[in-house]
Each structure stands twice: as structure tokens, then as C-alpha cells.
Amino acid sequence: MIFEILTLFPEMFDSYLAASILGRAITAGHIRVECHNIRDYATDKHRMTDDTPYGGGSGMVMKPEPLVRALDAVQVREETRARVVLLSPQGRLFDQKVARELSRLPRLIMVCGKYEGVDDRVRELAVDEEISIGDYILTGGELAAMVILEATARLLPGVLGDEESTREESFAEGLLEYPHYTRPREFMGREVPEVLLSGNHQEIAAWRRRKAIERTLKKRPDLLGSANLTEEDRKCLEGLRRGANRDGGEPQ
Ligand code: 9D3
């Protein structure tokens, strides 16, 4: 899959792309990532990319010409047409389902806004859809583009070295993770749960599943509505809801 990012700050992506699993995915040829500087597509003497808002108000607005020129130029550099996504607080909320949807595309162009926003005609003329990564205020689309890039790329075949982890993930989908432990067996007076030392893989799997359900009920009950639960899971959940398994639990 080809990812392309239009930004005023292409250098923001360099270290992250080099260091993360994305770096390996790029080297291995599973994905291609190209960052384009919007400023390179400004035509005036000072290569201006922003201007004051019509109607007044604080802050600056990204000018439409450099952005649309950049999009036109980048789009025709490849055979396959890219979906154009504008990162914006007004966009569809990004989640794992959106990541899965994007991972089916051959090519994605992400446009990062800065300042107060982008001249609205860019959205009308050259954008397929707007995406937001959550209800909080960022200073631009760059971090959002990196989030979407990483979440999407790791779903592509070969990107994660460990195929097993994706398989297990899809089974546990919709639930929070069970608690993890490693050595030492006792740490600051706290023991690793006995069952994990038992070597009984069936019991371990059942315990982990129960813990995942327990945690989800406690921390993110909203997830249970769409979680993939077996009949056994539902019985376990019913028990927890009734408070039958009340053992004091753990903090948080
Ligand atoms: C403080 C400025 N806000 C006025 C009420 C509007 C505003 C403009 C520009 C808020 C954020 C931004 C820049 N944000 C993004 O470009 C952005 C974003 C985000 O802020 N949150 C979540 N997802 C995204 S995707 C792009």
C-alpha cells in the first residue's frame, strides 16, 4: 500500500518512520510512505501557504491554491488513484474499523492542516473524506496522520513480523487485554497468579479470557455491546454482573 502525506512539516515524520515497525515495513517493501511539502507547491514569491480569514477572526487559514496544486501533482504521479483524506477535527472518528477499511485501499493520501484550518473549498473540490482521531485539540493533522498510518499499516500482510499476534487479536477483538506477567515470580510482595505457572494451557486460556471480560466490564463496559462473545463468555459476564465473582477485584 502507498501512503502519501501532504504537510508543511515533512521532517516531523522522519524519525518516527525510521524507528518504528513502519521503518521495517518500508525497508521490506510492504508499504511505501512519501511525505510531500505543501510549501513546494506555493507559487508566489514568498511561497505563502496561509492567509488571514475572510470575515475576520483570529488565526490564519491555509490557502487553497498550494494544497490543490499539491494534490493534483501528487495524485498523477502514480497509476492508481488515491483516496484523499483530510485530517480534521470535524471528520469521522477514527477507530479500528476505519483502520481495517483503509487497509483495503491500494493508496491513501493524507492532508495535514495547520493553523485554524483549511480553506473550505479544498474539502469541497479535492477531498474524499475527513477523519478525526478523537475529541481533543491538536495543533495540526501531523500526529493524526501518523496514528492512522501506523494503525492501518500494521493490518497489512507481512508488516507485523508475528502473524500469531494478529490472529489472537482478532479472537480477542472487542475486549481489553488480560493482565501480563514476566519474571520475577514475586515482585515487591506480589506474586504472579498461580494458574500461569501451572503449565495447564486450557486453564490458562480460560483464566485469561475471564480476566479480559472482567477488565472490560470494569474499565470499558461500553465495549461489551459489540464484543465477540461465546456462550461461555456470556455466562462468565453474567456471573460478574451479578457480583457473584466478587473478590474485591483490583484497583482502577
Ligand atoms: C483551537 C482551535 N479550534 C478553534 C475552536 C479549532 C481547531 C483548529 C485546528 C482545532 C484543531 C485544529 C488542528 N487539528 C487538526 O488538524 C486535527 C485534529 C485534532 O485537532 N483532533 C483530533 N483529530 C484531528 S485530525 C486533524
CSV table of C-alpha atoms and ligand atoms in Angstrom, one decimal:
chain,number,residue,atom,x,y,z
A,1,MET,CA,0.0,0.0,0.0
A,2,ILE,CA,1.2,3.5,-0.8
A,3,PHE,CA,0.7,6.2,1.9
A,4,GLU,CA,1.4,9.8,1.0
A,5,ILE,CA,1.3,12.7,3.4
A,6,LEU,CA,0.9,16.4,2.4
A,7,THR,CA,2.2,18.6,5.2
A,8,LEU,CA,4.1,21.8,5.9
A,9,PHE,CA,6.3,19.8,8.3
A,10,PRO,CA,7.5,16.7,6.4
A,11,GLU,CA,10.6,16.4,8.8
A,12,MET,CA,8.2,15.6,11.6
A,13,PHE,CA,7.7,12.1,10.1
A,14,ASP,CA,11.3,11.2,9.6
A,15,SER,CA,12.4,9.8,13.0
A,16,TYR,CA,9.2,8.1,13.6
A,17,LEU,CA,9.1,6.3,10.3
A,18,ALA,CA,12.7,5.2,10.7
A,19,ALA,CA,12.4,3.9,14.2
A,20,SER,CA,9.0,2.2,14.4
A,21,ILE,CA,7.8,-1.1,12.9
A,22,LEU,CA,6.9,1.1,10.0
A,23,GLY,CA,10.6,1.6,9.2
A,24,ARG,CA,11.0,-2.2,8.8
A,25,ALA,CA,7.8,-2.4,6.7
A,26,ILE,CA,9.1,0.2,4.4
A,27,THR,CA,12.5,-1.5,4.1
A,28,ALA,CA,10.8,-4.8,3.4
A,29,GLY,CA,8.7,-3.2,0.7
A,30,HIS,CA,5.3,-3.9,2.4
A,31,ILE,CA,4.4,-0.2,2.3
A,32,ARG,CA,5.6,2.9,0.7
A,33,VAL,CA,5.5,6.2,2.6
A,34,GLU,CA,6.1,9.6,0.9
A,35,CYS,CA,5.9,13.0,2.5
A,36,HIS,CA,5.3,16.0,0.3
A,37,ASN,CA,5.9,19.5,1.4
A,38,ILE,CA,2.9,21.7,0.6
A,39,ARG,CA,5.1,24.7,0.5
A,40,ASP,CA,6.8,23.3,-2.6
A,41,TYR,CA,3.5,23.9,-4.4
A,42,ALA,CA,3.2,27.6,-3.5
A,43,THR,CA,3.8,29.8,-6.5
A,44,ASP,CA,4.1,33.3,-5.1
A,45,LYS,CA,7.4,35.0,-4.3
A,46,HIS,CA,7.3,34.2,-0.6
A,47,ARG,CA,5.8,30.7,-1.1
A,48,MET,CA,2.9,31.6,1.2
A,49,THR,CA,0.7,28.8,2.4
A,50,ASP,CA,-1.6,30.7,4.8
A,51,ASP,CA,-3.6,33.9,4.8
A,52,THR,CA,-6.0,35.9,7.0
A,53,PRO,CA,-9.6,34.7,7.2
A,54,TYR,CA,-12.3,36.4,5.2
A,55,GLY,CA,-14.8,37.8,7.6
A,56,GLY,CA,-12.2,38.4,10.2
A,57,GLY,CA,-11.3,36.4,13.3
A,58,SER,CA,-8.1,35.2,14.9
A,59,GLY,CA,-5.5,32.9,13.4
A,60,MET,CA,-4.6,32.0,9.8
A,61,VAL,CA,-6.2,29.8,7.2
A,62,MET,CA,-4.4,27.5,4.7
A,63,LYS,CA,-4.7,28.9,1.2
A,64,PRO,CA,-6.4,26.7,-1.3
A,65,GLU,CA,-4.0,27.0,-4.3
A,66,PRO,CA,-0.9,25.3,-2.9
A,67,LEU,CA,-2.9,22.5,-1.4
A,68,VAL,CA,-5.0,21.8,-4.6
A,69,ARG,CA,-1.8,22.1,-6.8
A,70,ALA,CA,0.0,19.7,-4.5
A,71,LEU,CA,-2.9,17.2,-4.5
A,72,ASP,CA,-3.2,17.3,-8.3
A,73,ALA,CA,0.5,16.9,-8.8
A,74,VAL,CA,0.9,14.0,-6.3
A,75,GLN,CA,-2.3,12.2,-7.5
A,76,VAL,CA,-1.0,11.8,-11.0
A,77,ARG,CA,2.5,10.5,-10.0
A,78,GLU,CA,1.1,7.0,-9.6
A,79,GLU,CA,-1.1,4.8,-11.8
A,80,THR,CA,-3.6,4.0,-9.0
A,81,ARG,CA,-5.9,6.7,-7.8
A,82,ALA,CA,-5.6,7.5,-4.1
A,83,ARG,CA,-8.3,8.2,-1.7
A,84,VAL,CA,-7.8,11.7,-0.3
A,85,VAL,CA,-8.3,12.1,3.4
A,86,LEU,CA,-8.2,15.5,5.2
A,87,LEU,CA,-7.2,15.2,8.8
A,88,SER,CA,-9.7,17.5,10.6
A,89,PRO,CA,-11.4,17.8,14.0
A,90,GLN,CA,-14.7,17.7,12.0
A,91,GLY,CA,-14.0,14.3,10.5
A,92,ARG,CA,-15.4,10.8,11.0
A,93,LEU,CA,-13.9,9.4,14.2
A,94,PHE,CA,-11.0,7.0,13.5
A,95,ASP,CA,-11.2,3.6,15.1
A,96,GLN,CA,-10.1,0.0,14.4
A,97,LYS,CA,-12.9,-0.5,11.9
A,98,VAL,CA,-11.9,2.6,9.9
A,99,ALA,CA,-8.3,1.3,10.0
A,100,ARG,CA,-9.4,-2.0,8.5
A,101,GLU,CA,-11.4,-0.2,5.9
A,102,LEU,CA,-8.4,2.0,4.9
A,103,SER,CA,-6.1,-1.0,4.8
A,104,ARG,CA,-8.1,-2.4,1.9
A,105,LEU,CA,-7.1,0.6,-0.3
A,106,PRO,CA,-4.2,0.5,-2.7
A,107,ARG,CA,-3.2,4.1,-2.0
A,108,LEU,CA,-4.0,6.8,0.6
A,109,ILE,CA,-3.2,10.5,0.5
A,110,MET,CA,-3.5,12.2,3.9
A,111,VAL,CA,-3.6,16.0,4.0
A,112,CYS,CA,-2.4,17.7,7.2
A,113,GLY,CA,-3.9,21.1,8.1
A,114,LYS,CA,-2.2,23.6,10.3
A,115,TYR,CA,-3.3,26.9,11.7
A,116,GLU,CA,-7.1,27.4,12.3
A,117,GLY,CA,-7.9,25.2,9.3
A,118,VAL,CA,-8.0,24.8,5.6
A,119,ASP,CA,-10.0,27.0,3.1
A,120,ASP,CA,-13.2,25.0,2.8
A,121,ARG,CA,-13.1,24.8,-1.0
A,122,VAL,CA,-10.2,22.4,-0.7
A,123,ARG,CA,-12.5,20.0,1.1
A,124,GLU,CA,-15.3,20.5,-1.4
A,125,LEU,CA,-13.1,20.2,-4.5
A,126,ALA,CA,-10.3,17.7,-3.7
A,127,VAL,CA,-11.1,15.7,-0.6
A,128,ASP,CA,-12.9,12.4,-0.4
A,129,GLU,CA,-13.4,12.4,3.3
A,130,GLU,CA,-12.4,14.0,6.6
A,131,ILE,CA,-11.1,11.9,9.5
A,132,SER,CA,-10.5,12.9,13.2
A,133,ILE,CA,-8.6,10.8,15.7
A,134,GLY,CA,-10.6,11.9,18.7
A,135,ASP,CA,-12.3,14.7,20.6
A,136,TYR,CA,-9.3,16.7,21.8
A,137,ILE,CA,-7.5,19.6,20.2
A,138,LEU,CA,-4.2,19.1,18.3
A,139,THR,CA,-2.2,21.8,16.6
A,140,GLY,CA,-2.4,20.1,13.2
A,141,GLY,CA,-3.0,16.9,11.3
A,142,GLU,CA,0.5,15.5,11.5
A,143,LEU,CA,0.1,13.4,14.7
A,144,ALA,CA,-3.3,12.2,13.4
A,145,ALA,CA,-1.7,11.1,10.1
A,146,MET,CA,1.0,9.1,12.0
A,147,VAL,CA,-1.7,7.4,14.1
A,148,ILE,CA,-3.7,6.5,11.0
A,149,LEU,CA,-0.6,5.4,9.2
A,150,GLU,CA,0.6,3.1,12.0
A,151,ALA,CA,-2.9,1.6,12.8
A,152,THR,CA,-3.5,0.9,9.1
A,153,ALA,CA,-0.1,-0.3,8.1
A,154,ARG,CA,0.1,-2.9,10.9
A,155,LEU,CA,-3.0,-4.6,9.4
A,156,LEU,CA,-1.3,-5.2,6.1
A,157,PRO,CA,0.1,-8.7,5.3
A,158,GLY,CA,3.7,-9.0,6.3
A,159,VAL,CA,4.0,-5.8,8.2
A,160,LEU,CA,3.8,-7.4,11.7
A,161,GLY,CA,6.6,-10.0,11.9
A,162,ASP,CA,4.5,-12.0,14.3
A,163,GLU,CA,1.5,-13.3,12.4
A,164,GLU,CA,0.3,-15.1,15.6
A,165,SER,CA,-0.3,-11.8,17.4
A,166,THR,CA,-2.8,-10.6,14.8
A,167,ARG,CA,-4.6,-14.0,14.9
A,168,GLU,CA,-5.0,-13.8,18.6
A,169,GLU,CA,-6.0,-10.2,18.4
A,170,SER,CA,-8.9,-10.9,16.1
A,171,PHE,CA,-10.2,-13.5,18.5
A,172,ALA,CA,-10.0,-11.2,21.5
A,173,GLU,CA,-11.4,-8.4,19.4
A,174,GLY,CA,-13.6,-6.0,21.3
A,175,LEU,CA,-12.2,-6.9,24.7
A,176,LEU,CA,-9.4,-5.4,26.7
A,177,GLU,CA,-6.3,-7.5,27.2
A,178,TYR,CA,-5.8,-9.9,30.1
A,179,PRO,CA,-3.0,-9.0,32.5
A,180,HIS,CA,0.5,-9.9,31.5
A,181,TYR,CA,3.4,-11.0,33.8
A,182,THR,CA,7.0,-11.9,33.4
A,183,ARG,CA,9.9,-12.7,35.8
A,184,PRO,CA,10.4,-12.4,38.7
A,185,ARG,CA,7.7,-14.7,40.1
A,186,GLU,CA,7.4,-12.4,43.1
A,187,PHE,CA,7.9,-8.7,42.9
A,188,MET,CA,7.6,-6.3,45.9
A,189,GLY,CA,5.5,-8.8,47.7
A,190,ARG,CA,3.2,-9.5,44.7
A,191,GLU,CA,3.0,-13.0,43.2
A,192,VAL,CA,2.3,-13.9,39.6
A,193,PRO,CA,-1.1,-15.7,39.6
A,194,GLU,CA,-0.6,-19.4,40.3
A,195,VAL,CA,-2.5,-20.6,37.2
A,196,LEU,CA,0.1,-19.0,34.9
A,197,LEU,CA,2.8,-21.2,36.4
A,198,SER,CA,0.7,-24.4,36.1
A,199,GLY,CA,1.5,-25.3,32.5
A,200,ASN,CA,-2.1,-26.2,32.0
A,201,HIS,CA,-2.8,-24.3,28.8
A,202,GLN,CA,-6.5,-24.9,28.8
A,203,GLU,CA,-6.8,-23.5,32.3
A,204,ILE,CA,-4.6,-20.6,31.4
A,205,ALA,CA,-6.6,-19.7,28.3
A,206,ALA,CA,-9.9,-19.8,30.4
A,207,TRP,CA,-8.3,-17.6,33.1
A,208,ARG,CA,-7.1,-15.1,30.6
A,209,ARG,CA,-10.5,-14.9,28.9
A,210,ARG,CA,-12.2,-14.4,32.2
A,211,LYS,CA,-9.7,-11.6,33.2
A,212,ALA,CA,-10.3,-9.9,29.8
A,213,ILE,CA,-14.0,-9.9,30.3
A,214,GLU,CA,-13.7,-8.8,33.9
A,215,ARG,CA,-11.4,-5.9,33.0
A,216,THR,CA,-13.6,-4.8,30.1
A,217,LEU,CA,-16.6,-4.8,32.3
A,218,LYS,CA,-14.8,-2.7,34.9
A,219,LYS,CA,-12.9,-0.3,32.7
A,220,ARG,CA,-14.7,-0.1,29.3
A,221,PRO,CA,-18.2,-1.6,29.7
A,222,ASP,CA,-19.1,0.3,26.5
A,223,LEU,CA,-17.1,-2.2,24.5
A,224,LEU,CA,-19.1,-5.2,25.6
A,225,GLY,CA,-22.0,-4.3,23.4
A,226,SER,CA,-20.0,-5.1,20.2
A,227,ALA,CA,-17.6,-7.7,21.6
A,228,ASN,CA,-17.3,-11.1,20.0
A,229,LEU,CA,-18.5,-13.3,22.9
A,230,THR,CA,-19.1,-17.0,23.1
A,231,GLU,CA,-21.9,-18.6,25.1
A,232,GLU,CA,-19.3,-19.4,27.8
A,233,ASP,CA,-18.1,-15.7,27.8
A,234,ARG,CA,-21.7,-14.6,28.3
A,235,LYS,CA,-22.2,-16.9,31.3
A,236,CYS,CA,-18.9,-15.5,32.8
A,237,LEU,CA,-20.1,-12.0,32.2
A,238,GLU,CA,-23.5,-12.6,33.7
A,239,GLY,CA,-21.7,-14.0,36.8
A,240,LEU,CA,-19.5,-10.9,37.1
A,241,ARG,CA,-22.5,-8.6,36.6
A,242,ARG,CA,-24.4,-10.3,39.4
A,243,GLY,CA,-21.4,-9.8,41.6
A,244,ALA,CA,-21.1,-13.5,42.2
A,245,ASN,CA,-17.4,-13.5,41.5
A,246,ARG,CA,-16.9,-10.5,43.8
A,247,ASP,CA,-13.4,-11.0,45.2
A,248,GLY,CA,-12.7,-7.3,45.9
A,249,GLY,CA,-11.0,-7.1,42.5
A,250,GLU,CA,-8.1,-4.8,41.8
A,251,PRO,CA,-7.8,-1.0,41.8
A,252,GLN,CA,-8.6,1.0,38.6
B,1,9D3,C1,-8.2,25.9,18.9
B,1,9D3,C2,-8.7,25.9,17.5
B,1,9D3,N1,-10.0,25.4,17.4
B,1,9D3,C3,-11.0,26.5,17.5
B,1,9D3,C4,-12.2,26.1,18.2
B,1,9D3,C5,-10.2,24.8,16.1
B,1,9D3,C6,-9.1,23.9,15.7
B,1,9D3,C7,-8.4,24.1,14.5
B,1,9D3,C8,-7.4,23.3,14.1
B,1,9D3,C9,-8.8,22.8,16.4
B,1,9D3,C10,-7.8,21.9,16.0
B,1,9D3,C11,-7.1,22.2,14.8
B,1,9D3,C12,-6.0,21.3,14.4
B,1,9D3,N2,-6.3,19.9,14.4
B,1,9D3,C13,-6.2,19.1,13.4
B,1,9D3,O1,-5.8,19.5,12.4
B,1,9D3,C14,-6.7,17.7,13.6
B,1,9D3,C15,-7.2,17.0,14.7
B,1,9D3,C16,-7.5,17.4,16.1
B,1,9D3,O2,-7.3,18.5,16.5
B,1,9D3,N3,-8.1,16.5,16.9
B,1,9D3,C17,-8.3,15.2,16.5
B,1,9D3,N4,-8.1,14.8,15.3
B,1,9D3,C18,-7.6,15.7,14.4
B,1,9D3,S1,-7.2,15.4,12.8
B,1,9D3,C19,-6.6,16.9,12.5
